[in-house]
């Protein structure tokens, strides 16, 4: 027993502030590293000696499709880990093991089907999502190779949630670090050493995802895990419950693709001859924003098993304390990143490009994107907490409300104020959605109390 206590976190008895830090911070770091090596691809692509900026715009066109593919990992991973944590809180080990094995089987089926589907549709999707005649060859090359690794990417990302849910957040972080370090090593080798161009970035990413997936499965198969992984045939009841809990975070991420599509299309349509350049600037600005939103997803997502466990154990006092700690952590993080967004955008943009006009416009876009990131901490905390408390319909409604605001602003503002006004869609949606989510959460918890 002493050996187990040394390595696991007790979601039912350990002090909440320390527990939130031990669970959320490794998940936050994992998300940060995960997005960092995605950005590293863009940095290396943008610095290709020939057509680097056109290739970067091509990678930007791929971003919505990559986001859409990744969202399927959250459908099963988050949905299953929340249900899994509730059963652990209820001390129902048999059903927890069944949920783990069922989610593995579901993810394998999803991953294989999505790989085939997206390989068949990729060309049509790229044209729909804002590719031009100049950027299509680069986007098509990158997406073809990336999609071939989708099976391993989704399986590894989805099952990694169950490592954290069993009280091993540091191991969950390690799985991401392995992929990130490998990707950073292979990127310059394939892009510049072997002169593979944009194809090298995609190959490096796929190899890194395979390595991460292998490590995740090795960890979950260990007999020393509280609930080791065994393949199970999923029952209809478990599938319905997993999809019910996972549908909200899945749709939140999936609709991010729609927002990126809307932005790229608006910039291409209203930007005229500058359309590709504006998409490049948006890609750089979105890269900076990902350094904020992805770690914040790590903070709130890492705490979900803790909230769900105590929900299953009927401990509302620990639930409320957890939410307060998570919100405080998110506010501190976004406050720090807001200050950086005022100080370092020029230096950040220069990593991608040396073009003076792109540096000027991309730096402005970063400052615009981040105007409301501190209020966004309330949106992320309360929406993910409601999901963990078994209220996915409410959290889904709040998230879709924010997406609808963004979509409307990105599409409509350029007709009045020009192409670059699309960048204001982000802060407008973030500010209004934060007020709405906070009000809704407080009303629900007051009624529940």
PDB file of N, CA, C and O in Angstrom, residues 355-424:
ATOM      1  N   UNK A 355       9.678  39.096 -43.216  1.00  0.00           N
ATOM      2  CA  UNK A 355       8.990  40.096 -44.032  1.00  0.00           C
ATOM      3  C   UNK A 355       8.446  41.215 -43.133  1.00  0.00           C
ATOM      4  O   UNK A 355       7.688  40.950 -42.185  1.00  0.00           O
ATOM      5  N   UNK A 356       8.797  42.462 -43.427  1.00  0.00           N
ATOM      6  CA  UNK A 356       8.442  43.598 -42.570  1.00  0.00           C
ATOM      7  C   UNK A 356       6.936  43.773 -42.436  1.00  0.00           C
ATOM      8  O   UNK A 356       6.416  43.983 -41.327  1.00  0.00           O
ATOM      9  N   UNK A 357       6.210  43.680 -43.537  1.00  0.00           N
ATOM     10  CA  UNK A 357       4.761  43.872 -43.505  1.00  0.00           C
ATOM     11  C   UNK A 357       4.074  42.750 -42.737  1.00  0.00           C
ATOM     12  O   UNK A 357       3.126  42.992 -41.973  1.00  0.00           O
ATOM     13  N   UNK A 358       4.541  41.531 -42.907  1.00  0.00           N
ATOM     14  CA  UNK A 358       3.953  40.417 -42.165  1.00  0.00           C
ATOM     15  C   UNK A 358       4.243  40.527 -40.669  1.00  0.00           C
ATOM     16  O   UNK A 358       3.393  40.179 -39.840  1.00  0.00           O
ATOM     17  N   UNK A 359       5.422  40.999 -40.318  1.00  0.00           N
ATOM     18  CA  UNK A 359       5.759  41.196 -38.906  1.00  0.00           C
ATOM     19  C   UNK A 359       4.820  42.231 -38.288  1.00  0.00           C
ATOM     20  O   UNK A 359       4.278  42.033 -37.193  1.00  0.00           O
ATOM     21  N   UNK A 360       4.604  43.333 -39.004  1.00  0.00           N
ATOM     22  CA  UNK A 360       3.740  44.401 -38.493  1.00  0.00           C
ATOM     23  C   UNK A 360       2.301  43.904 -38.308  1.00  0.00           C
ATOM     24  O   UNK A 360       1.708  44.067 -37.237  1.00  0.00           O
ATOM     25  N   UNK A 361       1.757  43.277 -39.340  1.00  0.00           N
ATOM     26  CA  UNK A 361       0.357  42.852 -39.292  1.00  0.00           C
ATOM     27  C   UNK A 361       0.146  41.687 -38.325  1.00  0.00           C
ATOM     28  O   UNK A 361      -0.845  41.656 -37.583  1.00  0.00           O
ATOM     29  N   UNK A 362       1.077  40.733 -38.296  1.00  0.00           N
ATOM     30  CA  UNK A 362       0.944  39.582 -37.394  1.00  0.00           C
ATOM     31  C   UNK A 362       1.040  40.019 -35.936  1.00  0.00           C
ATOM     32  O   UNK A 362       0.323  39.492 -35.071  1.00  0.00           O
ATOM     33  N   UNK A 363       1.918  40.973 -35.634  1.00  0.00           N
ATOM     34  CA  UNK A 363       2.043  41.475 -34.264  1.00  0.00           C
ATOM     35  C   UNK A 363       0.755  42.168 -33.829  1.00  0.00           C
ATOM     36  O   UNK A 363       0.287  41.995 -32.689  1.00  0.00           O
ATOM     37  N   UNK A 364       0.169  42.952 -34.735  1.00  0.00           N
ATOM     38  CA  UNK A 364      -1.112  43.595 -34.437  1.00  0.00           C
ATOM     39  C   UNK A 364      -2.200  42.536 -34.208  1.00  0.00           C
ATOM     40  O   UNK A 364      -3.029  42.653 -33.291  1.00  0.00           O
ATOM     41  N   UNK A 365      -2.200  41.486 -35.031  1.00  0.00           N
ATOM     42  CA  UNK A 365      -3.204  40.424 -34.904  1.00  0.00           C
ATOM     43  C   UNK A 365      -3.088  39.722 -33.551  1.00  0.00           C
ATOM     44  O   UNK A 365      -4.100  39.402 -32.918  1.00  0.00           O
ATOM     45  N   UNK A 366      -1.874  39.483 -33.081  1.00  0.00           N
ATOM     46  CA  UNK A 366      -1.671  38.843 -31.777  1.00  0.00           C
ATOM     47  C   UNK A 366      -2.235  39.718 -30.668  1.00  0.00           C
ATOM     48  O   UNK A 366      -2.946  39.240 -29.762  1.00  0.00           O
ATOM     49  N   UNK A 367      -1.947  41.018 -30.707  1.00  0.00           N
ATOM     50  CA  UNK A 367      -2.454  41.931 -29.673  1.00  0.00           C
ATOM     51  C   UNK A 367      -3.986  41.996 -29.706  1.00  0.00           C
ATOM     52  O   UNK A 367      -4.630  42.121 -28.659  1.00  0.00           O
ATOM     53  N   UNK A 368      -4.544  41.900 -30.892  1.00  0.00           N
ATOM     54  CA  UNK A 368      -6.004  41.929 -31.034  1.00  0.00           C
ATOM     55  C   UNK A 368      -6.627  40.631 -30.522  1.00  0.00           C
ATOM     56  O   UNK A 368      -7.603  40.649 -29.755  1.00  0.00           O
ATOM     57  N   UNK A 369      -6.078  39.509 -30.929  1.00  0.00           N
ATOM     58  CA  UNK A 369      -6.588  38.200 -30.512  1.00  0.00           C
ATOM     59  C   UNK A 369      -6.651  38.052 -28.992  1.00  0.00           C
ATOM     60  O   UNK A 369      -7.547  37.403 -28.460  1.00  0.00           O
ATOM     61  N   UNK A 370      -5.695  38.636 -28.300  1.00  0.00           N
ATOM     62  CA  UNK A 370      -5.524  38.375 -26.866  1.00  0.00           C
ATOM     63  C   UNK A 370      -6.157  39.438 -25.967  1.00  0.00           C
ATOM     64  O   UNK A 370      -5.916  39.440 -24.765  1.00  0.00           O
ATOM     65  N   UNK A 371      -6.974  40.310 -26.524  1.00  0.00           N
ATOM     66  CA  UNK A 371      -7.565  41.377 -25.716  1.00  0.00           C
ATOM     67  C   UNK A 371      -8.421  40.841 -24.572  1.00  0.00           C
ATOM     68  O   UNK A 371      -8.488  41.455 -23.502  1.00  0.00           O
ATOM     69  N   UNK A 372      -9.073  39.701 -24.760  1.00  0.00           N
ATOM     70  CA  UNK A 372     -10.020  39.178 -23.764  1.00  0.00           C
ATOM     71  C   UNK A 372      -9.620  37.796 -23.236  1.00  0.00           C
ATOM     72  O   UNK A 372     -10.491  37.021 -22.840  1.00  0.00           O
ATOM     73  N   UNK A 373      -8.331  37.507 -23.202  1.00  0.00           N
ATOM     74  CA  UNK A 373      -7.949  36.160 -22.761  1.00  0.00           C
ATOM     75  C   UNK A 373      -8.109  35.955 -21.253  1.00  0.00           C
ATOM     76  O   UNK A 373      -8.317  34.839 -20.802  1.00  0.00           O
ATOM     77  N   UNK A 374      -8.031  37.019 -20.448  1.00  0.00           N
ATOM     78  CA  UNK A 374      -8.240  36.849 -19.003  1.00  0.00           C
ATOM     79  C   UNK A 374      -9.693  36.485 -18.712  1.00  0.00           C
ATOM     80  O   UNK A 374      -9.962  35.526 -17.968  1.00  0.00           O
ATOM     81  N   UNK A 375     -10.696  37.200 -19.269  1.00  0.00           N
ATOM     82  CA  UNK A 375     -12.079  36.729 -19.092  1.00  0.00           C
ATOM     83  C   UNK A 375     -12.314  35.322 -19.620  1.00  0.00           C
ATOM     84  O   UNK A 375     -13.167  34.589 -19.110  1.00  0.00           O
ATOM     85  N   UNK A 376     -11.531  34.920 -20.635  1.00  0.00           N
ATOM     86  CA  UNK A 376     -11.692  33.579 -21.198  1.00  0.00           C
ATOM     87  C   UNK A 376     -11.412  32.484 -20.162  1.00  0.00           C
ATOM     88  O   UNK A 376     -11.911  31.365 -20.281  1.00  0.00           O
ATOM     89  N   UNK A 377     -10.637  32.808 -19.130  1.00  0.00           N
ATOM     90  CA  UNK A 377     -10.368  31.842 -18.057  1.00  0.00           C
ATOM     91  C   UNK A 377     -11.662  31.389 -17.384  1.00  0.00           C
ATOM     92  O   UNK A 377     -11.803  30.222 -16.997  1.00  0.00           O
ATOM     93  N   UNK A 378     -12.630  32.302 -17.228  1.00  0.00           N
ATOM     94  CA  UNK A 378     -13.916  31.956 -16.622  1.00  0.00           C
ATOM     95  C   UNK A 378     -14.695  31.008 -17.534  1.00  0.00           C
ATOM     96  O   UNK A 378     -15.308  30.046 -17.061  1.00  0.00           O
ATOM     97  N   UNK A 379     -14.690  31.288 -18.827  1.00  0.00           N
ATOM     98  CA  UNK A 379     -15.388  30.437 -19.799  1.00  0.00           C
ATOM     99  C   UNK A 379     -14.854  29.016 -19.743  1.00  0.00           C
ATOM    100  O   UNK A 379     -15.614  28.053 -19.612  1.00  0.00           O
ATOM    101  N   UNK A 380     -13.537  28.846 -19.834  1.00  0.00           N
ATOM    102  CA  UNK A 380     -12.947  27.515 -19.862  1.00  0.00           C
ATOM    103  C   UNK A 380     -13.210  26.761 -18.555  1.00  0.00           C
ATOM    104  O   UNK A 380     -13.558  25.575 -18.560  1.00  0.00           O
ATOM    105  N   UNK A 381     -13.031  27.434 -17.427  1.00  0.00           N
ATOM    106  CA  UNK A 381     -13.191  26.768 -16.132  1.00  0.00           C
ATOM    107  C   UNK A 381     -14.612  26.279 -15.925  1.00  0.00           C
ATOM    108  O   UNK A 381     -14.847  25.113 -15.565  1.00  0.00           O
ATOM    109  N   UNK A 382     -15.586  27.144 -16.145  1.00  0.00           N
ATOM    110  CA  UNK A 382     -16.964  26.797 -15.827  1.00  0.00           C
ATOM    111  C   UNK A 382     -17.567  25.813 -16.837  1.00  0.00           C
ATOM    112  O   UNK A 382     -18.325  24.922 -16.458  1.00  0.00           O
ATOM    113  N   UNK A 383     -17.220  25.943 -18.093  1.00  0.00           N
ATOM    114  CA  UNK A 383     -17.746  25.020 -19.095  1.00  0.00           C
ATOM    115  C   UNK A 383     -17.220  23.602 -18.857  1.00  0.00           C
ATOM    116  O   UNK A 383     -17.982  22.628 -18.864  1.00  0.00           O
ATOM    117  N   UNK A 384     -15.915  23.472 -18.610  1.00  0.00           N
ATOM    118  CA  UNK A 384     -15.351  22.140 -18.370  1.00  0.00           C
ATOM    119  C   UNK A 384     -15.813  21.558 -17.035  1.00  0.00           C
ATOM    120  O   UNK A 384     -15.966  20.337 -16.902  1.00  0.00           O
ATOM    121  N   UNK A 385     -16.040  22.407 -16.046  1.00  0.00           N
ATOM    122  CA  UNK A 385     -16.550  21.925 -14.755  1.00  0.00           C
ATOM    123  C   UNK A 385     -17.963  21.381 -14.900  1.00  0.00           C
ATOM    124  O   UNK A 385     -18.309  20.346 -14.309  1.00  0.00           O
ATOM    125  N   UNK A 386     -18.797  22.045 -15.687  1.00  0.00           N
ATOM    126  CA  UNK A 386     -20.162  21.562 -15.911  1.00  0.00           C
ATOM    127  C   UNK A 386     -20.154  20.217 -16.645  1.00  0.00           C
ATOM    128  O   UNK A 386     -20.969  19.338 -16.350  1.00  0.00           O
ATOM    129  N   UNK A 387     -19.224  20.041 -17.569  1.00  0.00           N
ATOM    130  CA  UNK A 387     -19.095  18.753 -18.261  1.00  0.00           C
ATOM    131  C   UNK A 387     -18.728  17.655 -17.270  1.00  0.00           C
ATOM    132  O   UNK A 387     -19.307  16.566 -17.285  1.00  0.00           O
ATOM    133  N   UNK A 388     -17.763  17.946 -16.394  1.00  0.00           N
ATOM    134  CA  UNK A 388     -17.319  16.961 -15.398  1.00  0.00           C
ATOM    135  C   UNK A 388     -18.408  16.634 -14.389  1.00  0.00           C
ATOM    136  O   UNK A 388     -18.400  15.560 -13.790  1.00  0.00           O
ATOM    137  N   UNK A 389     -19.354  17.548 -14.201  1.00  0.00           N
ATOM    138  CA  UNK A 389     -20.454  17.332 -13.257  1.00  0.00           C
ATOM    139  C   UNK A 389     -21.656  16.654 -13.914  1.00  0.00           C
ATOM    140  O   UNK A 389     -22.733  16.581 -13.325  1.00  0.00           O
ATOM    141  N   UNK A 390     -21.469  16.179 -15.139  1.00  0.00           N
ATOM    142  CA  UNK A 390     -22.545  15.450 -15.794  1.00  0.00           C
ATOM    143  C   UNK A 390     -23.590  16.341 -16.427  1.00  0.00           C
ATOM    144  O   UNK A 390     -24.744  15.921 -16.578  1.00  0.00           O
ATOM    145  N   UNK A 391     -23.208  17.574 -16.795  1.00  0.00           N
ATOM    146  CA  UNK A 391     -24.138  18.502 -17.451  1.00  0.00           C
ATOM    147  C   UNK A 391     -23.591  18.906 -18.827  1.00  0.00           C
ATOM    148  O   UNK A 391     -23.354  20.091 -19.093  1.00  0.00           O
ATOM    149  N   UNK A 392     -23.377  17.918 -19.693  1.00  0.00           N
ATOM    150  CA  UNK A 392     -22.769  18.228 -20.994  1.00  0.00           C
ATOM    151  C   UNK A 392     -23.639  19.094 -21.888  1.00  0.00           C
ATOM    152  O   UNK A 392     -23.128  19.855 -22.709  1.00  0.00           O
ATOM    153  N   UNK A 393     -24.966  19.003 -21.758  1.00  0.00           N
ATOM    154  CA  UNK A 393     -25.843  19.809 -22.608  1.00  0.00           C
ATOM    155  C   UNK A 393     -25.688  21.298 -22.323  1.00  0.00           C
ATOM    156  O   UNK A 393     -25.685  22.128 -23.237  1.00  0.00           O
ATOM    157  N   UNK A 394     -25.552  21.634 -21.026  1.00  0.00           N
ATOM    158  CA  UNK A 394     -25.377  23.046 -20.647  1.00  0.00           C
ATOM    159  C   UNK A 394     -24.031  23.559 -21.145  1.00  0.00           C
ATOM    160  O   UNK A 394     -23.940  24.647 -21.734  1.00  0.00           O
ATOM    161  N   UNK A 395     -22.975  22.783 -20.907  1.00  0.00           N
ATOM    162  CA  UNK A 395     -21.639  23.220 -21.331  1.00  0.00           C
ATOM    163  C   UNK A 395     -21.562  23.326 -22.849  1.00  0.00           C
ATOM    164  O   UNK A 395     -20.925  24.238 -23.388  1.00  0.00           O
ATOM    165  N   UNK A 396     -22.241  22.410 -23.538  1.00  0.00           N
ATOM    166  CA  UNK A 396     -22.252  22.452 -24.993  1.00  0.00           C
ATOM    167  C   UNK A 396     -22.955  23.716 -25.496  1.00  0.00           C
ATOM    168  O   UNK A 396     -22.478  24.389 -26.411  1.00  0.00           O
ATOM    169  N   UNK A 397     -24.082  24.048 -24.886  1.00  0.00           N
ATOM    170  CA  UNK A 397     -24.821  25.250 -25.280  1.00  0.00           C
ATOM    171  C   UNK A 397     -23.971  26.500 -25.091  1.00  0.00           C
ATOM    172  O   UNK A 397     -23.931  27.383 -25.955  1.00  0.00           O
ATOM    173  N   UNK A 398     -23.268  26.582 -23.957  1.00  0.00           N
ATOM    174  CA  UNK A 398     -22.421  27.747 -23.686  1.00  0.00           C
ATOM    175  C   UNK A 398     -21.279  27.848 -24.691  1.00  0.00           C
ATOM    176  O   UNK A 398     -20.941  28.936 -25.158  1.00  0.00           O
ATOM    177  N   UNK A 399     -20.690  26.718 -25.013  1.00  0.00           N
ATOM    178  CA  UNK A 399     -19.574  26.727 -25.959  1.00  0.00           C
ATOM    179  C   UNK A 399     -20.036  27.096 -27.368  1.00  0.00           C
ATOM    180  O   UNK A 399     -19.384  27.885 -28.058  1.00  0.00           O
ATOM    181  N   UNK A 400     -21.156  26.528 -27.779  1.00  0.00           N
ATOM    182  CA  UNK A 400     -21.665  26.833 -29.115  1.00  0.00           C
ATOM    183  C   UNK A 400     -22.108  28.287 -29.233  1.00  0.00           C
ATOM    184  O   UNK A 400     -22.024  28.883 -30.314  1.00  0.00           O
ATOM    185  N   UNK A 401     -22.566  28.860 -28.126  1.00  0.00           N
ATOM    186  CA  UNK A 401     -22.922  30.282 -28.125  1.00  0.00           C
ATOM    187  C   UNK A 401     -21.692  31.129 -28.450  1.00  0.00           C
ATOM    188  O   UNK A 401     -21.757  32.054 -29.271  1.00  0.00           O
ATOM    189  N   UNK A 402     -20.559  30.792 -27.824  1.00  0.00           N
ATOM    190  CA  UNK A 402     -19.321  31.523 -28.101  1.00  0.00           C
ATOM    191  C   UNK A 402     -18.879  31.323 -29.558  1.00  0.00           C
ATOM    192  O   UNK A 402     -18.451  32.263 -30.230  1.00  0.00           O
ATOM    193  N   UNK A 403     -18.990  30.079 -30.044  1.00  0.00           N
ATOM    194  CA  UNK A 403     -18.597  29.808 -31.424  1.00  0.00           C
ATOM    195  C   UNK A 403     -19.473  30.584 -32.413  1.00  0.00           C
ATOM    196  O   UNK A 403     -18.978  31.093 -33.428  1.00  0.00           O
ATOM    197  N   UNK A 404     -20.782  30.645 -32.114  1.00  0.00           N
ATOM    198  CA  UNK A 404     -21.699  31.351 -33.008  1.00  0.00           C
ATOM    199  C   UNK A 404     -21.362  32.843 -33.073  1.00  0.00           C
ATOM    200  O   UNK A 404     -21.432  33.462 -34.143  1.00  0.00           O
ATOM    201  N   UNK A 405     -20.990  33.405 -31.927  1.00  0.00           N
ATOM    202  CA  UNK A 405     -20.581  34.811 -31.902  1.00  0.00           C
ATOM    203  C   UNK A 405     -19.348  35.026 -32.773  1.00  0.00           C
ATOM    204  O   UNK A 405     -19.283  35.975 -33.572  1.00  0.00           O
ATOM    205  N   UNK A 406     -18.366  34.153 -32.611  1.00  0.00           N
ATOM    206  CA  UNK A 406     -17.132  34.263 -33.392  1.00  0.00           C
ATOM    207  C   UNK A 406     -17.435  34.147 -34.885  1.00  0.00           C
ATOM    208  O   UNK A 406     -16.969  34.964 -35.693  1.00  0.00           O
ATOM    209  N   UNK A 407     -18.185  33.127 -35.243  1.00  0.00           N
ATOM    210  CA  UNK A 407     -18.495  32.883 -36.651  1.00  0.00           C
ATOM    211  C   UNK A 407     -19.205  34.090 -37.277  1.00  0.00           C
ATOM    212  O   UNK A 407     -18.856  34.532 -38.379  1.00  0.00           O
ATOM    213  N   UNK A 408     -20.184  34.632 -36.546  1.00  0.00           N
ATOM    214  CA  UNK A 408     -20.942  35.775 -37.061  1.00  0.00           C
ATOM    215  C   UNK A 408     -20.042  36.986 -37.270  1.00  0.00           C
ATOM    216  O   UNK A 408     -20.100  37.648 -38.314  1.00  0.00           O
ATOM    217  N   UNK A 409     -19.195  37.255 -36.279  1.00  0.00           N
ATOM    218  CA  UNK A 409     -18.313  38.422 -36.373  1.00  0.00           C
ATOM    219  C   UNK A 409     -17.278  38.249 -37.484  1.00  0.00           C
ATOM    220  O   UNK A 409     -16.997  39.185 -38.246  1.00  0.00           O
ATOM    221  N   UNK A 410     -16.691  37.036 -37.588  1.00  0.00           N
ATOM    222  CA  UNK A 410     -15.671  36.794 -38.609  1.00  0.00           C
ATOM    223  C   UNK A 410     -16.239  36.942 -40.017  1.00  0.00           C
ATOM    224  O   UNK A 410     -15.548  37.412 -40.932  1.00  0.00           O
ATOM    225  N   UNK A 411     -17.506  36.562 -40.198  1.00  0.00           N
ATOM    226  CA  UNK A 411     -18.113  36.620 -41.530  1.00  0.00           C
ATOM    227  C   UNK A 411     -18.684  37.996 -41.864  1.00  0.00           C
ATOM    228  O   UNK A 411     -18.633  38.425 -43.022  1.00  0.00           O
ATOM    229  N   UNK A 412     -19.239  38.690 -40.849  1.00  0.00           N
ATOM    230  CA  UNK A 412     -19.975  39.928 -41.115  1.00  0.00           C
ATOM    231  C   UNK A 412     -19.131  41.193 -41.017  1.00  0.00           C
ATOM    232  O   UNK A 412     -19.331  42.141 -41.786  1.00  0.00           O
ATOM    233  N   UNK A 413     -18.197  41.235 -40.071  1.00  0.00           N
ATOM    234  CA  UNK A 413     -17.405  42.458 -39.877  1.00  0.00           C
ATOM    235  C   UNK A 413     -16.661  42.903 -41.140  1.00  0.00           C
ATOM    236  O   UNK A 413     -16.619  44.105 -41.433  1.00  0.00           O
ATOM    237  N   UNK A 414     -16.064  41.984 -41.914  1.00  0.00           N
ATOM    238  CA  UNK A 414     -15.308  42.438 -43.098  1.00  0.00           C
ATOM    239  C   UNK A 414     -16.150  43.180 -44.140  1.00  0.00           C
ATOM    240  O   UNK A 414     -15.621  43.990 -44.898  1.00  0.00           O
ATOM    241  N   UNK A 415     -17.455  42.888 -44.195  1.00  0.00           N
ATOM    242  CA  UNK A 415     -18.306  43.581 -45.164  1.00  0.00           C
ATOM    243  C   UNK A 415     -18.399  45.074 -44.859  1.00  0.00           C
ATOM    244  O   UNK A 415     -18.641  45.884 -45.752  1.00  0.00           O
ATOM    245  N   UNK A 416     -18.204  45.425 -43.573  1.00  0.00           N
ATOM    246  CA  UNK A 416     -18.322  46.827 -43.169  1.00  0.00           C
ATOM    247  C   UNK A 416     -16.949  47.467 -42.963  1.00  0.00           C
ATOM    248  O   UNK A 416     -16.711  48.602 -43.400  1.00  0.00           O
ATOM    249  N   UNK A 417     -16.038  46.740 -42.333  1.00  0.00           N
ATOM    250  CA  UNK A 417     -14.777  47.348 -41.898  1.00  0.00           C
ATOM    251  C   UNK A 417     -13.540  46.816 -42.628  1.00  0.00           C
ATOM    252  O   UNK A 417     -12.422  47.203 -42.296  1.00  0.00           O
ATOM    253  N   UNK A 418     -13.697  45.884 -43.569  1.00  0.00           N
ATOM    254  CA  UNK A 418     -12.553  45.368 -44.296  1.00  0.00           C
ATOM    255  C   UNK A 418     -12.058  44.037 -43.746  1.00  0.00           C
ATOM    256  O   UNK A 418     -12.470  43.584 -42.669  1.00  0.00           O
ATOM    257  N   UNK A 419     -11.141  43.401 -44.490  1.00  0.00           N
ATOM    258  CA  UNK A 419     -10.699  42.034 -44.185  1.00  0.00           C
ATOM    259  C   UNK A 419     -10.106  41.888 -42.790  1.00  0.00           C
ATOM    260  O   UNK A 419     -10.405  40.938 -42.075  1.00  0.00           O
ATOM    261  N   UNK A 420      -9.257  42.835 -42.382  1.00  0.00           N
ATOM    262  CA  UNK A 420      -8.546  42.667 -41.103  1.00  0.00           C
ATOM    263  C   UNK A 420      -9.474  42.761 -39.893  1.00  0.00           C
ATOM    264  O   UNK A 420      -9.094  42.333 -38.796  1.00  0.00           O
ATOM    265  N   UNK A 421     -10.686  43.297 -40.068  1.00  0.00           N
ATOM    266  CA  UNK A 421     -11.615  43.378 -38.933  1.00  0.00           C
ATOM    267  C   UNK A 421     -12.056  41.998 -38.460  1.00  0.00           C
ATOM    268  O   UNK A 421     -12.573  41.843 -37.358  1.00  0.00           O
ATOM    269  N   UNK A 422     -11.832  40.946 -39.298  1.00  0.00           N
ATOM    270  CA  UNK A 422     -12.160  39.575 -38.880  1.00  0.00           C
ATOM    271  C   UNK A 422     -11.408  39.177 -37.618  1.00  0.00           C
ATOM    272  O   UNK A 422     -11.882  38.346 -36.830  1.00  0.00           O
ATOM    273  N   UNK A 423     -10.236  39.755 -37.412  1.00  0.00           N
ATOM    274  CA  UNK A 423      -9.435  39.395 -36.236  1.00  0.00           C
ATOM    275  C   UNK A 423     -10.111  39.818 -34.925  1.00  0.00           C
ATOM    276  O   UNK A 423      -9.784  39.291 -33.860  1.00  0.00           O
ATOM    277  N   UNK A 424     -11.039  40.768 -34.991  1.00  0.00           N
ATOM    278  CA  UNK A 424     -11.738  41.206 -33.773  1.00  0.00           C
ATOM    279  C   UNK A 424     -12.820  40.212 -33.336  1.00  0.00           C
ATOM    280  O   UNK A 424     -13.383  40.360 -32.251  1.00  0.00           O
TER     281      UNK A 424
END
